[in-house]
GROMACS .gro file of C-alpha atoms in nm:
model
  144
    1MET     CA    1   9.857   0.616  14.614
    2PHE     CA    2   9.618   0.866  14.752
    3ALA     CA    3   9.865   1.135  14.662
    4LEU     CA    4   9.884   0.997  14.310
    5PHE     CA    5   9.504   1.005  14.288
    6ILE     CA    6   9.497   1.367  14.405
    7TRP     CA    7   9.772   1.463  14.161
    8PHE     CA    8   9.590   1.283  13.872
    9THR     CA    9   9.260   1.448  13.963
   10LYS     CA   10   9.425   1.789  13.995
   11ALA     CA   11   9.628   1.759  13.677
   12ILE     CA   12   9.382   1.590  13.441
   13ILE     CA   13   9.024   1.588  13.573
   14TRP     CA   14   9.018   1.919  13.760
   15PRO     CA   15   9.072   2.142  13.452
   16TYR     CA   16   8.781   1.968  13.269
   17MET     CA   17   8.562   2.004  13.574
   18LEU     CA   18   8.656   2.372  13.611
   19ARG     CA   19   8.580   2.433  13.243
   20ALA     CA   20   8.244   2.258  13.279
   21ILE     CA   21   8.167   2.456  13.596
   22GLU     CA   22   8.272   2.784  13.433
   23THR     CA   23   8.066   2.704  13.122
   24ARG     CA   24   7.768   2.622  13.341
   25GLN     CA   25   7.819   2.946  13.542
   26LYS     CA   26   7.845   3.142  13.218
   27ASN     CA   27   7.525   2.980  13.085
   28ILE     CA   28   7.344   3.054  13.411
   29ALA     CA   29   7.474   3.416  13.412
   30ASP     CA   30   7.368   3.458  13.046
   31GLY     CA   31   7.024   3.315  13.129
   32LEU     CA   32   6.989   3.548  13.428
   33ALA     CA   33   7.099   3.846  13.217
   34ALA     CA   34   6.854   3.750  12.943
   35ALA     CA   35   6.577   3.711  13.204
   36GLU     CA   36   6.661   4.053  13.349
   37GLN     CA   37   6.665   4.206  13.003
   38GLY     CA   38   6.331   4.036  12.926
   39ARG     CA   39   6.185   4.171  13.251
   40LYS     CA   40   6.302   4.523  13.165
   41SER     CA   41   6.167   4.486  12.812
   42LEU     CA   42   5.835   4.367  12.956
   43GLU     CA   43   5.823   4.671  13.187
   44VAL     CA   44   5.896   4.904  12.895
   45SER     CA   45   5.630   4.733  12.683
   46ALA     CA   46   5.380   4.755  12.969
   47ARG     CA   47   5.451   5.128  13.010
   48GLN     CA   48   5.418   5.182  12.635
   49ALA     CA   49   5.094   4.986  12.628
   50GLU     CA   50   4.957   5.189  12.919
   51GLN     CA   51   5.064   5.511  12.749
   52THR     CA   52   4.902   5.401  12.421
   53LEU     CA   53   4.584   5.308  12.608
   54GLY     CA   54   4.586   5.647  12.779
   55GLU     CA   55   4.627   5.822  12.445
   56ALA     CA   56   4.350   5.613  12.293
   57ARG     CA   57   4.123   5.695  12.587
   58GLY     CA   58   4.204   6.062  12.543
   59ARG     CA   59   4.126   6.047  12.171
   60ALA     CA   60   3.804   5.859  12.244
   61ALA     CA   61   3.705   6.124  12.498
   62ASP     CA   62   3.782   6.396  12.242
   63ILE     CA   63   3.576   6.219  11.978
   64LEU     CA   64   3.287   6.181  12.222
   65ALA     CA   65   3.310   6.547  12.319
   66GLN     CA   66   3.309   6.649  11.952
   67ALA     CA   67   3.013   6.421  11.884
   68GLU     CA   68   2.821   6.564  12.180
   69LYS     CA   69   2.902   6.916  12.062
   70ARG     CA   70   2.785   6.833  11.710
   71VAL     CA   71   2.464   6.681  11.847
   72ALA     CA   72   2.401   6.998  12.046
   73GLU     CA   73   2.466   7.207  11.734
   74LEU     CA   74   2.228   6.992  11.529
   75ILE     CA   75   1.961   7.023  11.797
   76ASP     CA   76   2.005   7.400  11.805
   77GLU     CA   77   1.989   7.416  11.424
   78ALA     CA   78   1.674   7.204  11.423
   79LYS     CA   79   1.516   7.426  11.690
   80LEU     CA   80   1.603   7.736  11.490
   81ALA     CA   81   1.469   7.585  11.168
   82ALA     CA   82   1.148   7.482  11.347
   83ARG     CA   83   1.112   7.831  11.493
   84GLU     CA   84   1.164   7.990  11.152
   85GLU     CA   85   0.916   7.750  10.993
   86GLY     CA   86   0.664   7.832  11.266
   87ILE     CA   87   0.710   8.202  11.202
   88ARG     CA   88   0.663   8.149  10.826
   89GLU     CA   89   0.350   7.939  10.881
   90LYS     CA   90   0.213   8.196  11.125
   91ALA     CA   91   0.277   8.477  10.877
   92ALA     CA   92   0.112   8.276  10.599
   93ALA     CA   93  -0.187   8.203  10.823
   94LEU     CA   94  -0.216   8.571  10.918
   95ALA     CA   95  -0.199   8.672  10.552
   96GLU     CA   96  -0.466   8.417  10.465
   97ILE     CA   97  -0.682   8.544  10.753
   98GLU     CA   98  -0.638   8.901  10.631
   99GLN     CA   99  -0.737   8.797  10.280
  100GLU     CA  100  -1.044   8.615  10.410
  101VAL     CA  101  -1.138   8.919  10.619
  102ALA     CA  102  -1.094   9.146  10.315
  103ARG     CA  103  -1.306   8.910  10.103
  104ALA     CA  104  -1.572   8.894  10.373
  105LEU     CA  105  -1.574   9.276  10.408
  106GLU     CA  106  -1.604   9.317  10.033
  107ALA     CA  107  -1.889   9.065  10.019
  108LEU     CA  108  -2.055   9.242  10.312
  109ARG     CA  109  -2.016   9.580  10.140
  110GLU     CA  110  -2.175   9.442   9.827
  111GLN     CA  111  -2.462   9.292  10.027
  112VAL     CA  112  -2.511   9.618  10.221
  113ALA     CA  113  -2.505   9.815   9.897
  114ALA     CA  114  -2.755   9.579   9.738
  115LEU     CA  115  -2.979   9.600  10.045
  116ALA     CA  116  -2.948   9.978  10.050
  117VAL     CA  117  -3.041  10.000   9.683
  118ALA     CA  118  -3.328   9.759   9.734
  119GLY     CA  119  -3.445   9.959  10.031
  120ALA     CA  120  -3.413  10.288   9.848
  121GLU     CA  121  -3.591  10.137   9.551
  122LYS     CA  122  -3.877  10.025   9.765
  123ILE     CA  123  -3.888  10.359   9.937
  124LEU     CA  124  -3.893  10.548   9.614
  125GLN     CA  125  -4.105  10.282   9.451
  126ARG     CA  126  -3.944  10.322   9.126
  127GLU     CA  127  -3.686  10.125   8.939
  128VAL     CA  128  -3.336  10.265   8.910
  129ASP     CA  129  -3.165  10.193   8.579
  130ARG     CA  130  -2.863   9.967   8.576
  131SER     CA  131  -2.594  10.237   8.522
  132ALA     CA  132  -2.736  10.445   8.803
  133HIS     CA  133  -2.754  10.131   9.012
  134ALA     CA  134  -2.383  10.054   8.944
  135ASP     CA  135  -2.290  10.416   9.024
  136LEU     CA  136  -2.485  10.401   9.347
  137LEU     CA  137  -2.318  10.072   9.445
  138ALA     CA  138  -1.970  10.207   9.373
  139ARG     CA  139  -2.036  10.517   9.585
  140LEU     CA  140  -2.171  10.306   9.868
  141ARG     CA  141  -1.869  10.078   9.857
  142THR     CA  142  -1.632  10.372   9.883
  143GLN     CA  143  -1.827  10.518  10.170
  144ILE     CA  144  -1.841  10.190  10.358
   0.00000   0.00000   0.00000
């Protein structure tokens, strides 16, 4: 009877059990292969992400360098513009000073001429007519 049980198990049950075991082994092997493929895909994605981050960091560094360079250029331009404006203001101030000096000298000449005429008039004790007075002032201005 035991032999009959072994024959029955081997003939009828064993093939179903082997198919179930083989199916289970195949499912496990497929799962392991999929897990290995997923791990490799994860590694590739991680490398790509790191590479993308590196590129982004490089671009960010380039942008920062360009921004710093532009800031330096703007500062230099502002310094140059300020220097030029200072030179223009200094030149304008010097021109204004020269004009004031010229006006003051002219006023001084006129006052000196008037004083000289007044002094000469008092010395001579006579009145000089207006045309002679104007002539005298013009000559004094040219001499002074």
